[in-house]
Structures are given as structure tokens and as C-alpha cells.
Protein backbone atom coordinates (compact mmCIF):
# COMPACT_ATOMS: atom_id res chain seq x y z
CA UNK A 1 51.71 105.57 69.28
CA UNK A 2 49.33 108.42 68.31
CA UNK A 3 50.76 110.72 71.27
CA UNK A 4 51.81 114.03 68.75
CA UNK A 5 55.55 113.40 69.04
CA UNK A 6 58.16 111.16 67.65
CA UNK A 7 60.26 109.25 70.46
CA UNK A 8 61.59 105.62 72.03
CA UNK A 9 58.30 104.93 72.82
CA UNK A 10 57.13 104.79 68.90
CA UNK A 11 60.58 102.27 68.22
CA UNK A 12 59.38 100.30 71.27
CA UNK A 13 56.09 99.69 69.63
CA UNK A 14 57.41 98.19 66.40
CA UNK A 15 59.71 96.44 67.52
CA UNK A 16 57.48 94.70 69.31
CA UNK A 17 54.94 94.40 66.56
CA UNK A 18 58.15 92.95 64.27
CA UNK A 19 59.12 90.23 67.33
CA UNK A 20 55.14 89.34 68.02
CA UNK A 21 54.73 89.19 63.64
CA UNK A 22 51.86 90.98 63.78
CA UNK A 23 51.19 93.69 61.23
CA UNK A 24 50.23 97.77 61.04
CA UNK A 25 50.22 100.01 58.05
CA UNK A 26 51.29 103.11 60.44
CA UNK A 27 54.55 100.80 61.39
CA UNK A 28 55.24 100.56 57.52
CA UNK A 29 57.21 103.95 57.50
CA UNK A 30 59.11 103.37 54.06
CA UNK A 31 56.24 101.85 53.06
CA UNK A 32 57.42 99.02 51.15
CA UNK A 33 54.83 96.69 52.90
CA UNK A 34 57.00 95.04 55.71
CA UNK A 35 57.96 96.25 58.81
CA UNK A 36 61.36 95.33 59.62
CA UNK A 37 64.21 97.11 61.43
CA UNK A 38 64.87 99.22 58.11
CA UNK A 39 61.21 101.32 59.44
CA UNK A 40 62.89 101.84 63.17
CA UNK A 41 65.66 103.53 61.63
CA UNK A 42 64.09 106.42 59.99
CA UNK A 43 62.27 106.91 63.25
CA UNK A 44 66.02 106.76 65.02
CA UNK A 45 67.12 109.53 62.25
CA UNK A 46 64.40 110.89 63.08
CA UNK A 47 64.97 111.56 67.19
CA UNK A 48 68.51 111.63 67.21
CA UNK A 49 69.52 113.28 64.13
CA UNK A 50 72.88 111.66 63.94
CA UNK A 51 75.92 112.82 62.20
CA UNK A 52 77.70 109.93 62.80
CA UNK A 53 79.76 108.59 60.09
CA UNK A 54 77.15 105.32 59.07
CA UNK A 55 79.41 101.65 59.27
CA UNK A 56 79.62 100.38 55.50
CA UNK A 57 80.20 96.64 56.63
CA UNK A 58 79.77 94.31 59.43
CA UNK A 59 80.93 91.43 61.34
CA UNK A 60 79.52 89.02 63.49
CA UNK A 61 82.47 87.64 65.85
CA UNK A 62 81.89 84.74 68.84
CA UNK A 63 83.79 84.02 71.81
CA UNK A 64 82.85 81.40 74.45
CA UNK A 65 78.98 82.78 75.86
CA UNK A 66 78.96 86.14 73.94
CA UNK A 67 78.37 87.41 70.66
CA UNK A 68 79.75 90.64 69.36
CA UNK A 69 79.25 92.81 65.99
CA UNK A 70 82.29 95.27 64.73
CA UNK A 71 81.71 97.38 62.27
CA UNK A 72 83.14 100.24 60.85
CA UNK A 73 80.87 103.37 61.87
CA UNK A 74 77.55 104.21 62.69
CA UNK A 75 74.95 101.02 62.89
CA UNK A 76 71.34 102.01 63.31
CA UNK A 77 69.79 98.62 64.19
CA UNK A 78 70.22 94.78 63.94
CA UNK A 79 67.34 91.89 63.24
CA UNK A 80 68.29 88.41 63.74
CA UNK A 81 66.91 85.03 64.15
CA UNK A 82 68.69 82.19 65.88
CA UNK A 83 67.85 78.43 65.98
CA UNK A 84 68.90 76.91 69.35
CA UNK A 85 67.71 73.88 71.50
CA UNK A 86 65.86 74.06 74.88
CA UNK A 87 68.96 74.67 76.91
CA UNK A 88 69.97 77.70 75.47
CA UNK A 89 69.51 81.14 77.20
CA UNK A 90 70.43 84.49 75.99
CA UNK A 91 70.87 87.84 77.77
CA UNK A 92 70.99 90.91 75.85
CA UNK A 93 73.34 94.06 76.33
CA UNK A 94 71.73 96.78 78.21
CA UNK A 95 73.49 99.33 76.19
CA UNK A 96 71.33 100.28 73.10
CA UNK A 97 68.28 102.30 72.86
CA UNK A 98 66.12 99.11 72.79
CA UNK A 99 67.02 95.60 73.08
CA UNK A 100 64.37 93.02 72.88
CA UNK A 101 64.00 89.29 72.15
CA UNK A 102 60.87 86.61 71.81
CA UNK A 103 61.57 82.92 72.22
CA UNK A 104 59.35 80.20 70.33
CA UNK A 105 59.95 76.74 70.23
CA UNK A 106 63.68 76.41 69.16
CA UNK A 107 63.66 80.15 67.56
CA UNK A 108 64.90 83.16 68.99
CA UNK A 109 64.01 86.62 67.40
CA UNK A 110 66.41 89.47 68.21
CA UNK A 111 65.94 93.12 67.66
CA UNK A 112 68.83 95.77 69.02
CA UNK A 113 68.35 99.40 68.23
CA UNK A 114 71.52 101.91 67.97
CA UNK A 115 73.72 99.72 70.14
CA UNK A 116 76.60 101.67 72.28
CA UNK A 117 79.46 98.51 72.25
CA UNK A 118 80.21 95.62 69.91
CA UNK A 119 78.49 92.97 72.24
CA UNK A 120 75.54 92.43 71.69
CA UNK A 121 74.17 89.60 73.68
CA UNK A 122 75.87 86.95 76.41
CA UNK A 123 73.90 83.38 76.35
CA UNK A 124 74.08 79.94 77.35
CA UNK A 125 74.02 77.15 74.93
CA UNK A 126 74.39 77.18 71.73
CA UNK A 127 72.78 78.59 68.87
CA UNK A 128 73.18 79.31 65.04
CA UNK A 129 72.49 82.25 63.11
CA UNK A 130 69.70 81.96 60.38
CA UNK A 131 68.76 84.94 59.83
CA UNK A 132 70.26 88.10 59.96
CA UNK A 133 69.66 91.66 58.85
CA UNK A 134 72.18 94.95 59.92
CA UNK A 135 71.00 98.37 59.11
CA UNK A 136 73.03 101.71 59.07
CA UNK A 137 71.31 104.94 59.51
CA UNK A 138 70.37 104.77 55.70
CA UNK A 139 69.66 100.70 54.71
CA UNK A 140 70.96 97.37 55.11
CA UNK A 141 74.99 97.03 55.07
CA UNK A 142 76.76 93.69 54.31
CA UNK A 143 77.82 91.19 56.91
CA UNK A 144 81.12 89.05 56.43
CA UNK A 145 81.25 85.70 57.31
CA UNK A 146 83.94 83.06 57.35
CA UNK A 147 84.72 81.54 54.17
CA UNK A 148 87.75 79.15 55.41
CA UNK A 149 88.89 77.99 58.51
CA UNK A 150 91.65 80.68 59.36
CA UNK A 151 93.41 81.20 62.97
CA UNK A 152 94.73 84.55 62.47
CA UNK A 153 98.14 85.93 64.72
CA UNK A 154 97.64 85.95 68.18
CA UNK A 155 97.84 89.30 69.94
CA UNK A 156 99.75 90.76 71.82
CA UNK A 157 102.64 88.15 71.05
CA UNK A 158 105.05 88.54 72.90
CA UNK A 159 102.48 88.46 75.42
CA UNK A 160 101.56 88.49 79.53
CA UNK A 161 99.48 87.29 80.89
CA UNK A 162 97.34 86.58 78.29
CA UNK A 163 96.61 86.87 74.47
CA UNK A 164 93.47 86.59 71.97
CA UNK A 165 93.56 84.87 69.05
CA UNK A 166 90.42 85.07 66.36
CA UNK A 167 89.38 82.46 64.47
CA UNK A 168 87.18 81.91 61.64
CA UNK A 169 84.91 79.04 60.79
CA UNK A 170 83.77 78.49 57.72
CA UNK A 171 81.51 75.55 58.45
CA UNK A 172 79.78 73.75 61.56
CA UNK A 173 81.21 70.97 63.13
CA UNK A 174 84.01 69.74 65.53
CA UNK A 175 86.90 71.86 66.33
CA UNK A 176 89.89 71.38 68.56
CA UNK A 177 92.03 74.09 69.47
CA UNK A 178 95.01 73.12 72.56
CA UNK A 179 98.00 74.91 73.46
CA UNK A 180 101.29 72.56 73.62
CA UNK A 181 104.52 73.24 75.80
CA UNK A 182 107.71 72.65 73.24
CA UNK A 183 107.49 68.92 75.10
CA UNK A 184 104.36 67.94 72.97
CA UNK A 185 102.53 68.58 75.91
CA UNK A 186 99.04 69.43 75.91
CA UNK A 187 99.24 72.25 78.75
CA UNK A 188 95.29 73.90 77.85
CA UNK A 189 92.41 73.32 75.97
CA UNK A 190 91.04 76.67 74.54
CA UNK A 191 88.24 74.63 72.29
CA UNK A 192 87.23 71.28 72.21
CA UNK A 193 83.30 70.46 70.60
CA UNK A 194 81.09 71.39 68.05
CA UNK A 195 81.46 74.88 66.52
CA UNK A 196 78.43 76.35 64.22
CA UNK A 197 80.03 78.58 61.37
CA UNK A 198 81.19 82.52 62.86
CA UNK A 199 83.91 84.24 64.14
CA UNK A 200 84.79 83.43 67.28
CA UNK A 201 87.27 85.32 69.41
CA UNK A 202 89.90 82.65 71.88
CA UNK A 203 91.67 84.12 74.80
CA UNK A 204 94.13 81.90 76.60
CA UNK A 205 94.92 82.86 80.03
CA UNK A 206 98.98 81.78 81.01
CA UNK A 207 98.81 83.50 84.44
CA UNK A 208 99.71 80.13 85.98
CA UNK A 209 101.90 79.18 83.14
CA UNK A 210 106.39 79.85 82.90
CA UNK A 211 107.75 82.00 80.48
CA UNK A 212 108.58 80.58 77.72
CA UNK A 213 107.71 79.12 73.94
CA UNK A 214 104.48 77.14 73.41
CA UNK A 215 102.62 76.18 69.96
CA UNK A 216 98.86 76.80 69.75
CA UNK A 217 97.19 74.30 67.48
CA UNK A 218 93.71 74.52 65.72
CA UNK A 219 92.39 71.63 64.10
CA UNK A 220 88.84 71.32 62.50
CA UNK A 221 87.96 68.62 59.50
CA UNK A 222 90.24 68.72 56.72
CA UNK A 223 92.70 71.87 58.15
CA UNK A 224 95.28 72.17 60.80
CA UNK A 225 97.09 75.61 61.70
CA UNK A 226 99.87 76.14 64.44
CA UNK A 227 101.58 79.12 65.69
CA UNK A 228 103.97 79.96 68.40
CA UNK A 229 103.13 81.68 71.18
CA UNK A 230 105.85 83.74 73.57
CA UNK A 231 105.51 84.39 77.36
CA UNK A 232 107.62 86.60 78.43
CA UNK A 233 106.96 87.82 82.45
């Protein structure tokens, strides 16, 4: 911004001029004739003069309303776009240097600098991910995405009250996922619509629930996987 030192301020300003697509030479500070989030992060080396140990790889995980990025160290910045229709609504985490969206048409741009936790934004409606770009506090790191439908272990299991269970799809469409007592009864639905391709993160609440054995089953098109569940209280 011209003012003689090298701050928030200065990130602010680009990544607004990334969001709004417009264009400045002074922005371009790798100068490789884009400005992207790859510039904000030698301006973020720049004021906080990290030591942190940078994350080497990435991964984008969804639960119902939230999405959430674990890595394995240090992550400098994140770009993405997302394609949504007109009832979706997203609210970003207030713990990162800067956080900042623009909305056009079906399109949401997404810009989070040196984010403090793994969520990274809670929203309504849903949305798919279409472009997406994760930056250490060197250069871009790879992001792993689901290449099969997998419903890993629940955990904790034994479990009370609850237990998470994370589950991969590989591509969009409808996915059912229902707990059953050892009846055949269908005693919760933990998923039950159209899922876009992510990780996704299920937590299934038994507060109300006896102790006991019950069979959590995932089905999507072409693959089924069941596991047992415990309650023990």
C-alpha cells in the first residue's frame, strides 16, 4: 500500500485485488505475472518470519454445514472457488490473519490467510469445489481427495455417547448412510441425499439410545459398507 512498511494491511490489499480479478504489477511479488495466494505468502514470511515446520500435504474433509482442511504442518494460505446455487450461504472462520470471500452469480471465491484451526468455513447449502489451490510457507502442496467410496472405523468404538465416523466420496451423487438396531431396525439416519465428491466427517449422537450392538450402514451407487458399532454406558 505504499505506506514504508510491510504488514496485514499490504495482504488485505491483494487479496482483495485476487477476489475483485483485477490486476497490479506491485501485487505480482514472485513475479511470474499472476497474483494468486502464492504472492501473499512471501509477504506472510515476510511479517511473521515463521519457523514453523511447513504442512507437505492437505486434505479437504466435510461434515454436515462445515468444511475443514488437515494438514500436516505449517499452511500459509488457501484459494478456492466453489460453484453453489442461490440458497447457499457461507460463513468464514474468524481465526486466520485474513479471511475473505466474493459471491457472483453461482461462484464463490475464497481466500484464507495463515489459518489458526482446521475449519475453515460453516455454510448453508450446498456447494462443490472447483477450484482449489493450498500454499505452505514456500509453494503450493498437494491436496488428497477421495478416490473410492470408503467408510473408515468409527471412533471411539466402544463408544459413549457418541462416535465419528469419516467417510470418503469418490464421486457426486446419492448417499445413504442409517444406523440399524441388531432387529433390522432403522433407529437414525446420519445421511440421506445428494453428496458432491469430499471427505466428509459423520457423528452419530446415541445419548437417547441403550447400550448395546448396532450396525452402521453406508450405501452410495454401486458400494455398500457396514460396521458394528458398541454402546457401552
Amino acid at each position: 500500500n505504499g505506506d514504508g512498511s510491510i504488514n496485514v494491511q499490504d495482504i488485505i490489499l491483494i487479496v482483495n485485488m485476487i477476489l475483485d480479478g483485477d490486476y497490479s504489477s506491485v501485487a505480482d511479488v514472485n513475479g511470474d505475472g499472476s497474483i494468486n495466494v502464492q504472492d501473499i505468502i512471501l509477504i506472510v514470511n515476510m511479517i511473521l518470519d515463521s519457523r514453523a515446520i511447513d504442512a507437505t500435504r492437505a486434505e479437504v474433509l466435510r461434515t454436515p454445514g462445515q468444511l475443514l482442511l488437515q494438514a500436516d504442518g505449517f499452511i500459509g494460505a488457501i484459494e478456492m472457488t466453489l460453484s453453489h446455487g442461490t440458497d447457499f450461504s457461507i460463513d468464514l472462520t474468524d481465526y486466520a490473519m485474513v479471511a475473505e470471500y466474493r459471491t457472483s452469480g453461482n461462484q464463490t471465491k475464497v481466500i484464507i490467510v495463515v489459518p489458526e484451526t482446521d475449519e475453515l468455513f460453516t455454510h448453508i447449502g450446498d456447494f462443490e469445489i472447483i477450484d482449489l489451490m493450498v500454499v505452505n510457507g514456500i509453494a503450493e502442496i498437494p491436496v488428497l481427495t477421495p478416490a473410492v467410496f470408503t467408510l473408515s472405523p468409527a471412533y471411539p468404538n466402544p463408544f459413549n455417547p457418541s462416535t465419528s465416523i469419516k467417510m470418503e466420496v469418490a464421486d457426486a451423487g446419492y448417499v445413504s448412510v442409517q444406523v440399524y438396531n441388531l432387529m433390522g431396525q432403522v433407529v437414525d439416519n446420519l445421511v440421506d441425499g445428494h453428496m458432491n465428491q469430499g471427505y466428509y466427517t459423520l457423528i452419530w449422537d446415541a445419548s437417547d439410545k441403550v447400550s448395546g450392538m448396532y450396525l452402521v450402514k453406508a450405501v452410495t451407487a454401486g458400494n455398500v459398507s457396514t460396521q458394528k458399532l458398541l454402546l457401552i454406558k
